[in-house]
Amino acid sequence: MNPEIEDINDEDDVLIQMQNDDGVVVTFLTAPPSVFEVTDRIDPLTFWMSPKSVYVAINEDILNEMIEESIEKNNGVYDEKEAAFLPIVHVLNIGLKEVNRQIEQRGEINEE
């Protein structure tokens, strides 16, 4: 197992788990900034556990900053929970795009 994800506590770290159209189970989780090379923007890390299972790690500090900022900016439009959900959806989209890009890349490699 990768040392970066050995200490995952499913109850605390996992945001959501879903299955994409290719049957790949994608588990989104938060991780401390020390795991990431890039710490000033959302740049998800992917850890393929098998061809049908991938973990997508999101920098917890950046996600928390995005949530706080969203709550502050959208205070008059949405309640706190709705405003907090906006950046989470954004992060999920970024992660899914990265997973799909890697799936396509694997397909291209397998076709060669």
Coordinates of C-alpha atoms in Angstrom, one line a residue:
M1 CA 0.0 0.0 0.0
N2 CA 1.2 3.5 -0.7
P3 CA 2.6 5.2 2.4
E4 CA 0.7 8.4 1.6
I5 CA -2.7 6.6 2.1
E6 CA -1.9 4.0 4.8
D7 CA -3.4 6.2 7.5
I8 CA -6.7 6.9 5.8
N9 CA -9.5 6.9 8.3
D10 CA -12.6 6.3 6.2
E11 CA -14.9 8.1 8.7
D12 CA -12.8 11.3 8.8
D13 CA -11.1 11.5 5.4
V14 CA -13.5 10.2 2.7
L15 CA -15.7 12.8 1.1
I16 CA -17.6 10.6 -1.3
Q17 CA -17.3 7.4 -3.2
M18 CA -18.9 6.9 -6.7
Q19 CA -18.6 4.8 -9.7
N20 CA -18.0 6.3 -13.1
D21 CA -19.3 5.2 -16.5
D22 CA -16.4 2.8 -17.0
G23 CA -17.1 0.9 -13.7
V24 CA -14.2 2.5 -11.9
V25 CA -14.9 3.2 -8.2
V26 CA -13.6 6.6 -7.4
T27 CA -13.1 7.5 -3.7
F28 CA -12.5 11.1 -2.9
L29 CA -10.7 11.9 0.3
T30 CA -9.0 14.8 2.0
A31 CA -5.3 14.6 2.8
P32 CA -2.9 16.9 4.7
P33 CA -0.9 19.5 2.6
S34 CA 2.4 17.6 3.3
V35 CA 1.3 14.9 0.8
F36 CA 1.1 17.4 -2.1
E37 CA 3.9 18.8 -4.2
V38 CA 1.6 21.8 -5.3
T39 CA 0.1 23.4 -2.2
D40 CA -1.3 26.7 -3.6
R41 CA -4.1 25.3 -5.7
I42 CA -6.3 22.3 -6.1
D43 CA -4.2 19.7 -7.8
P44 CA -5.6 16.3 -6.9
L45 CA -3.4 13.2 -6.5
T46 CA -4.6 9.9 -7.8
F47 CA -3.7 6.5 -6.4
W48 CA -4.8 3.6 -8.5
M49 CA -5.5 0.6 -6.2
S50 CA -6.6 -1.6 -9.1
P51 CA -7.8 -1.0 -12.7
K52 CA -11.3 -0.5 -11.2
S53 CA -10.5 1.4 -8.0
V54 CA -8.9 4.8 -7.6
Y55 CA -8.4 7.2 -4.6
V56 CA -8.4 10.9 -5.4
A57 CA -6.8 13.0 -2.7
I58 CA -7.6 16.6 -2.2
N59 CA -5.6 19.1 -0.1
E60 CA -7.7 19.5 3.0
D61 CA -6.4 23.0 3.8
I62 CA -7.2 24.3 0.3
L63 CA -10.6 22.7 0.4
N64 CA -11.4 24.2 3.8
E65 CA -10.2 27.7 2.6
M66 CA -12.5 27.3 -0.5
I67 CA -15.5 26.3 1.7
E68 CA -14.9 29.3 4.1
E69 CA -14.6 31.7 1.2
S70 CA -17.7 30.3 -0.4
I71 CA -19.7 30.7 2.8
E72 CA -18.5 34.3 3.2
K73 CA -19.2 35.2 -0.5
N74 CA -22.6 33.5 -0.8
N75 CA -23.9 34.3 2.6
G76 CA -26.9 36.3 1.3
V77 CA -27.7 33.8 -1.5
Y78 CA -27.4 30.4 0.1
D79 CA -27.5 29.1 3.6
E80 CA -24.2 27.9 5.1
K81 CA -24.5 24.2 4.1
E82 CA -25.5 25.1 0.5
A83 CA -22.6 27.5 0.2
A84 CA -20.2 25.0 1.6
F85 CA -21.3 22.4 -0.9
L86 CA -20.4 24.6 -4.0
P87 CA -16.6 24.2 -3.7
I88 CA -17.0 20.5 -2.9
V89 CA -18.8 20.0 -6.3
H90 CA -16.1 22.0 -8.0
V91 CA -13.4 19.7 -6.5
L92 CA -15.3 16.6 -7.4
N93 CA -15.5 17.8 -11.0
I94 CA -11.7 18.4 -11.1
G95 CA -11.0 15.0 -9.7
L96 CA -13.4 13.2 -12.1
K97 CA -11.9 15.0 -15.1
E98 CA -8.4 13.8 -13.9
V99 CA -9.5 10.2 -13.5
N100 CA -11.2 10.2 -16.9
R101 CA -8.1 11.7 -18.5
Q102 CA -6.0 8.9 -16.9
I103 CA -8.5 6.2 -18.1
E104 CA -8.4 7.6 -21.6
Q105 CA -4.6 7.7 -21.4
R106 CA -4.5 4.0 -20.3
G107 CA -6.8 3.1 -23.2
E108 CA -4.5 4.8 -25.7
I109 CA -1.5 3.0 -24.2
N110 CA -3.3 -0.4 -24.4
E111 CA -4.3 0.2 -28.0
E112 CA -0.6 0.8 -29.1

